[in-house]
mmCIF file of C-alpha atoms and ligand atoms in Angstrom:
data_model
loop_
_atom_site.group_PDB
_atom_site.id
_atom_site.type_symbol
_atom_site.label_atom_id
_atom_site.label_comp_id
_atom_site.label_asym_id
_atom_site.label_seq_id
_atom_site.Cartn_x
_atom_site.Cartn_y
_atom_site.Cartn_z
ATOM 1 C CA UNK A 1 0.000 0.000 0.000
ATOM 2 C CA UNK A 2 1.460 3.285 -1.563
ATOM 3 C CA UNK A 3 0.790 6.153 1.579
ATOM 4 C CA UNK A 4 0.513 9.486 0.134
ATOM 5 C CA UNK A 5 1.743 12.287 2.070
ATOM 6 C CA UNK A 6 0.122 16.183 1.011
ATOM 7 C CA UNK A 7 1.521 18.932 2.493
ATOM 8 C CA UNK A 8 -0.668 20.808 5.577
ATOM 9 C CA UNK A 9 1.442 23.021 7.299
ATOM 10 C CA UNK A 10 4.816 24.577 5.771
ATOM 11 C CA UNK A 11 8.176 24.777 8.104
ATOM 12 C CA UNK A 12 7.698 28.722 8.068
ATOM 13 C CA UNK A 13 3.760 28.498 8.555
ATOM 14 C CA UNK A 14 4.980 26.718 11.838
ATOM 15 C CA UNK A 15 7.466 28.738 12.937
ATOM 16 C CA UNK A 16 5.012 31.640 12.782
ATOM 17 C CA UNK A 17 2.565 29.754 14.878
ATOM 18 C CA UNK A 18 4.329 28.663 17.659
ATOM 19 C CA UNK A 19 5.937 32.236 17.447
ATOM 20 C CA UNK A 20 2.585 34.115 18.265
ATOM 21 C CA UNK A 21 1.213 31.155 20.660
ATOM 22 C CA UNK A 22 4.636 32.007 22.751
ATOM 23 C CA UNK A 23 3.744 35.306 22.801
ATOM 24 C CA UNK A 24 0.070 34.892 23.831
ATOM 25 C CA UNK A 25 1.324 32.869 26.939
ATOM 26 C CA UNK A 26 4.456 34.415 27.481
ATOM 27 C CA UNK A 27 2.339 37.917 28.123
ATOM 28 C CA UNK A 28 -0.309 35.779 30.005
ATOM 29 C CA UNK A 29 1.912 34.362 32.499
ATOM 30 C CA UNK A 30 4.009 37.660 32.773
ATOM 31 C CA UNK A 31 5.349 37.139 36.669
ATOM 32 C CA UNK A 32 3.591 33.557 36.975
ATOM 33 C CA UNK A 33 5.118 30.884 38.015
ATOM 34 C CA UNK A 34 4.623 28.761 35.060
ATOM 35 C CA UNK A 35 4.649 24.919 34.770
ATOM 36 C CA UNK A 36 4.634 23.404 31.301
ATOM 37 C CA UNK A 37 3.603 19.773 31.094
ATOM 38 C CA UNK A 38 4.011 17.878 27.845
ATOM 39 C CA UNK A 39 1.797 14.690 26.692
ATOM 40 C CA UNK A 40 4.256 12.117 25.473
ATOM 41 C CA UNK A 41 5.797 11.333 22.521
ATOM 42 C CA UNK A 42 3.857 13.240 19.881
ATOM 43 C CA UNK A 43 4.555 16.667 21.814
ATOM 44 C CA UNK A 44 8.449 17.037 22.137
ATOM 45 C CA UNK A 45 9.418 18.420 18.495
ATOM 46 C CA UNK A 46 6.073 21.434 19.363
ATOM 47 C CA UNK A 47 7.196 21.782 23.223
ATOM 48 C CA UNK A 48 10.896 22.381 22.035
ATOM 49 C CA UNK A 49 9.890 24.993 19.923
ATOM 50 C CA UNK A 50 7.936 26.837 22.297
ATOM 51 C CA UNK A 51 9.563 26.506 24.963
ATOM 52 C CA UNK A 52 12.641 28.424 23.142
ATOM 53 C CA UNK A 53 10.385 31.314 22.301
ATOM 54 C CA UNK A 54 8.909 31.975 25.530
ATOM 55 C CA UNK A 55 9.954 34.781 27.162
ATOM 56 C CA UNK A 56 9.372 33.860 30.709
ATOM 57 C CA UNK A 57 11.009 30.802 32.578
ATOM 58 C CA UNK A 58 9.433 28.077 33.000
ATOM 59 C CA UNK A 59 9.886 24.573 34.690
ATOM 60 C CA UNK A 60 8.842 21.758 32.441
ATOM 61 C CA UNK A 61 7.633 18.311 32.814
ATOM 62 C CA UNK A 62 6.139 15.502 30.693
ATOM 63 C CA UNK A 63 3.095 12.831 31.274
ATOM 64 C CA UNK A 64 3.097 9.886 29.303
ATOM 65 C CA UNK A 65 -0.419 8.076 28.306
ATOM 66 C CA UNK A 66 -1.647 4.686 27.548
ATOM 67 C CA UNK A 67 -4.911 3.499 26.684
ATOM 68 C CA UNK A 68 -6.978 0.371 28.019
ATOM 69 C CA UNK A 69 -8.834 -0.377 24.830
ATOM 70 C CA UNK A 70 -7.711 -2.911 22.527
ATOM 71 C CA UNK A 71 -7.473 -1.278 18.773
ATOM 72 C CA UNK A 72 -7.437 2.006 17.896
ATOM 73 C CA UNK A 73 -10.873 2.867 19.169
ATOM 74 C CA UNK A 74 -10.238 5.309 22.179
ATOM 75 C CA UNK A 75 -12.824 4.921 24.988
ATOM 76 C CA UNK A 76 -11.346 7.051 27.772
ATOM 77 C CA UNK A 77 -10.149 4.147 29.725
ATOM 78 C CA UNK A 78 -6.925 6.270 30.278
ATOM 79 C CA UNK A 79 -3.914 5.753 32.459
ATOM 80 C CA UNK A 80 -1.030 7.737 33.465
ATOM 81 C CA UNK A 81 2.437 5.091 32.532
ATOM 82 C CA UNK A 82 4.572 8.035 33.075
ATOM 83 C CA UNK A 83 3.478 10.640 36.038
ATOM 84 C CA UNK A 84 4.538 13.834 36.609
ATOM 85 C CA UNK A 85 7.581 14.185 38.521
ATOM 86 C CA UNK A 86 6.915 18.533 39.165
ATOM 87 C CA UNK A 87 5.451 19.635 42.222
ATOM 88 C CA UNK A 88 2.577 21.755 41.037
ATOM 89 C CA UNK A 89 0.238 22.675 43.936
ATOM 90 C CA UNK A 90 -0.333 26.436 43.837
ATOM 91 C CA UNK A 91 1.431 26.515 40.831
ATOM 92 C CA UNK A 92 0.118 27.734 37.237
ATOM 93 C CA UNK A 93 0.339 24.856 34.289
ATOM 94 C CA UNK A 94 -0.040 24.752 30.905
ATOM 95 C CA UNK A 95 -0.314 21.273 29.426
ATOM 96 C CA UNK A 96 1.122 21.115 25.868
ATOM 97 C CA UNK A 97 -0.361 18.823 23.301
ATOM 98 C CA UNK A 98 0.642 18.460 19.600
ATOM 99 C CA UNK A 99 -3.284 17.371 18.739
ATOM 100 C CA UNK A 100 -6.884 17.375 20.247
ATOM 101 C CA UNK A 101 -9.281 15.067 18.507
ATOM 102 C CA UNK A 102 -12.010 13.248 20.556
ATOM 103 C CA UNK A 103 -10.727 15.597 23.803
ATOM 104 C CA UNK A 104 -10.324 12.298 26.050
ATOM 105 C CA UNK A 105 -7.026 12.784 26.771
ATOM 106 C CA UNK A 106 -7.177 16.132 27.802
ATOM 107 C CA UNK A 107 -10.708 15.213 29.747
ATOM 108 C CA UNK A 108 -8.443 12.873 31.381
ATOM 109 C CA UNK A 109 -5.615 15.092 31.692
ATOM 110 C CA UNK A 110 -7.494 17.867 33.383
ATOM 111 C CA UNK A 111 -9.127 15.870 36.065
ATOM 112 C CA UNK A 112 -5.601 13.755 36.535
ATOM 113 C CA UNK A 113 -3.697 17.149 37.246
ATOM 114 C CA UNK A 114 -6.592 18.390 39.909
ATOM 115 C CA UNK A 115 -5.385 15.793 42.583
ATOM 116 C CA UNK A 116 -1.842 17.892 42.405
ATOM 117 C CA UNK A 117 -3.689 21.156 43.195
ATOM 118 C CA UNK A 118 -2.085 23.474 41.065
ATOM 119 C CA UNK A 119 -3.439 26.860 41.346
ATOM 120 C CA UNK A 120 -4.641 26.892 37.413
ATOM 121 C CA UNK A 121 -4.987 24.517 34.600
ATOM 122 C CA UNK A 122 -4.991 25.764 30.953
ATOM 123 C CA UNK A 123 -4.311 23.611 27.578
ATOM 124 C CA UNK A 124 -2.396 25.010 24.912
ATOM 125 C CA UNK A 125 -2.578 22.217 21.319
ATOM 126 C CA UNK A 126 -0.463 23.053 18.466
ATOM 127 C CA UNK A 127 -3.699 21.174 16.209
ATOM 128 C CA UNK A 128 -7.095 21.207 17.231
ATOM 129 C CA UNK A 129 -8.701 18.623 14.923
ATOM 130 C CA UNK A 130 -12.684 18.902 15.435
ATOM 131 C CA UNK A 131 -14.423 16.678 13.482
ATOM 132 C CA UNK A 132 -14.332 13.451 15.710
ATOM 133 C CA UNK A 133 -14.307 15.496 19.104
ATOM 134 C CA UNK A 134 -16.425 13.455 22.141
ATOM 135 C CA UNK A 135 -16.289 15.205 24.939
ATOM 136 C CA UNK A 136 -15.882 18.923 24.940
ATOM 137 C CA UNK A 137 -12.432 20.077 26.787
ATOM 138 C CA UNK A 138 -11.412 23.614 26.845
ATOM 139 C CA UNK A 139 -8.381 24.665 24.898
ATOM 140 C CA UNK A 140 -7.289 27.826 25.611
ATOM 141 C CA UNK A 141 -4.396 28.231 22.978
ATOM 142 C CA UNK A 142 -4.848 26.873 19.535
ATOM 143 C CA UNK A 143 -2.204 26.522 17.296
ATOM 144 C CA UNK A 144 -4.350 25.438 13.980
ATOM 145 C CA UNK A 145 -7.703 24.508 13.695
ATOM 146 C CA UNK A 146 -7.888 21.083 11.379
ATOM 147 C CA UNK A 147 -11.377 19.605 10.371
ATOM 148 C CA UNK A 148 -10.454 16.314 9.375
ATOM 149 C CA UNK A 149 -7.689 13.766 8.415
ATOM 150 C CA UNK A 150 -5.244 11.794 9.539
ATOM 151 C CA UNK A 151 -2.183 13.965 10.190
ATOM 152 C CA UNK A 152 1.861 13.268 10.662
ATOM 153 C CA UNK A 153 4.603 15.505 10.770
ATOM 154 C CA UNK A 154 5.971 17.362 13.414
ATOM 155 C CA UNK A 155 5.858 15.142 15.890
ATOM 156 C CA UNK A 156 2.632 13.383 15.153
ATOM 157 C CA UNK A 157 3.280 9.940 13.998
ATOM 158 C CA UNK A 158 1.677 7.108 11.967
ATOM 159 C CA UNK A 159 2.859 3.866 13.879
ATOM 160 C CA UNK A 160 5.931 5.478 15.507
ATOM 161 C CA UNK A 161 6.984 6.748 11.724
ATOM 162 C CA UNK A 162 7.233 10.302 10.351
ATOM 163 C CA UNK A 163 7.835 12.001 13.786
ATOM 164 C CA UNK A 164 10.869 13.074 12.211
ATOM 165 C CA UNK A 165 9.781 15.672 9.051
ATOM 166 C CA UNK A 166 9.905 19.218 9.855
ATOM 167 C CA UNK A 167 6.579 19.860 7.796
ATOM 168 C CA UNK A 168 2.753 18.481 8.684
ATOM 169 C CA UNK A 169 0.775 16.666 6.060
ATOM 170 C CA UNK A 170 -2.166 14.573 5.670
ATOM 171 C CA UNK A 171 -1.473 10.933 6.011
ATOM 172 C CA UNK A 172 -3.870 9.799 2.465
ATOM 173 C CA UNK A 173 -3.906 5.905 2.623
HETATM 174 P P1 IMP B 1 -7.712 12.307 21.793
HETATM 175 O O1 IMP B 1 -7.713 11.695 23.162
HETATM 176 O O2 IMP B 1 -8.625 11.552 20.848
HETATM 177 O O3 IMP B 1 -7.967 13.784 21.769
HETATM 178 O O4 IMP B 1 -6.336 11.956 21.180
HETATM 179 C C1 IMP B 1 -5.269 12.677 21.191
HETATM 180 C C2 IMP B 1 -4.095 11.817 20.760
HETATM 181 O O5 IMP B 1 -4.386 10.959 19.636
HETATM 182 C C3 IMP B 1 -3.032 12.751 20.304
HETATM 183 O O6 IMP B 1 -2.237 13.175 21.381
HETATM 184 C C4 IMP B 1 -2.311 11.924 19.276
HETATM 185 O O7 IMP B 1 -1.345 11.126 19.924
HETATM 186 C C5 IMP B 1 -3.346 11.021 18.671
HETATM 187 N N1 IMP B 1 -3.871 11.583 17.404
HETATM 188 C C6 IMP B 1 -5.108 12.071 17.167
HETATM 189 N N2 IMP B 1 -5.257 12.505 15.902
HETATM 190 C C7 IMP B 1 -4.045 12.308 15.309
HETATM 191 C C8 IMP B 1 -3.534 12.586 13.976
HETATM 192 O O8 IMP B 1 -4.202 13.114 13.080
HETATM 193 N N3 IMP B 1 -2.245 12.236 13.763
HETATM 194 C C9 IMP B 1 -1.439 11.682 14.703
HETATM 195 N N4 IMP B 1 -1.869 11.423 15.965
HETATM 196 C C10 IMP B 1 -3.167 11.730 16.257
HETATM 197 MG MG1 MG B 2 -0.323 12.743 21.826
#
């Protein structure tokens, strides 16, 4: 089977976009004290980036997610395989994800983190995809807004591959 790969998102369309997201949060959490936690693997090409073009310091973590269900039907039977290591209580985070699609993992994510008390909780997604969303989850800093399709590049990955290209496209089968 021949996978066709067409172009989304160009390197420079990127770089612009994680540009003015790290300027949105970097003037939100002006004198915060701001904990960034990434969602593991997908997010560590996106979280490098922004990190680098924040302009306040920040203290950064990562969770790491596995599902129950057997497939690739996600049914929010979530689990935490890596947990976060940061003390956040009283402390402002920001988890980072590279994509939002049926919201379950941020769902999860948000009610995981409230055991740590942390004095706030927003999401920031480099792709919001919307067509297949289940449960609504706020996400306060969007990236790109994506309808549909199946998406690699940039971190995102089909099957652990093309994690690696500096561009996003859609994955055509
Ligand atoms: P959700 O729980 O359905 O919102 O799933 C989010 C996770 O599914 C993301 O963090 C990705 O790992 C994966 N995912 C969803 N859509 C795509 C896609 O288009 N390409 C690659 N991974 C995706
Ligand atoms: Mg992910």
């Amino acid at each position: 089977m021949a996978e066709e790969l067409v172009p989304v998102l160009s390197r420079s369309e990127i770089a612009d976009t994680v540009k003015s997201l790290a300027q949105r949060i970097s003037k939100d959490y002006s004198g915060k004290d701001l904990c960034v936690i990434g969602v593991l693997n997908g997010v560590f090409v996106f979280l490098a980036d922004l990190v680098r073009e924040l302009t306040v310091s920040v203290r950064v973590d990562f969770i790491r997610l596995a599902s129950y269900d057997s497939g690739n039907v996600s049914s929010g039977n979530i689990r935490a395989t890596k947990e976060i290591e940061l003390d956040i209580k009283d402390r402002d985070v920001l988890v980072i994800e590279d994509i939002v699609d049926s919201g379950l993992t941020v769902d999860f994510l948000l009610r995981y983190l409230e055991q740590f008390q942390p004095k706030s909780v927003k999401v920031c997604a480099f792709i919001d995809k919307t067509e297949r969303r289940e449960v609504e989850v706020p996400v306060d800093y969007v990236g790109h807004v994506v309808e549909e399709g199946f998406l690699v590049g940039y971190g995102l990955d089909y099957d652990q591959r093309y994690r690696e290209l500096p561009e996003i496209y859609h994955l055509k089968p």
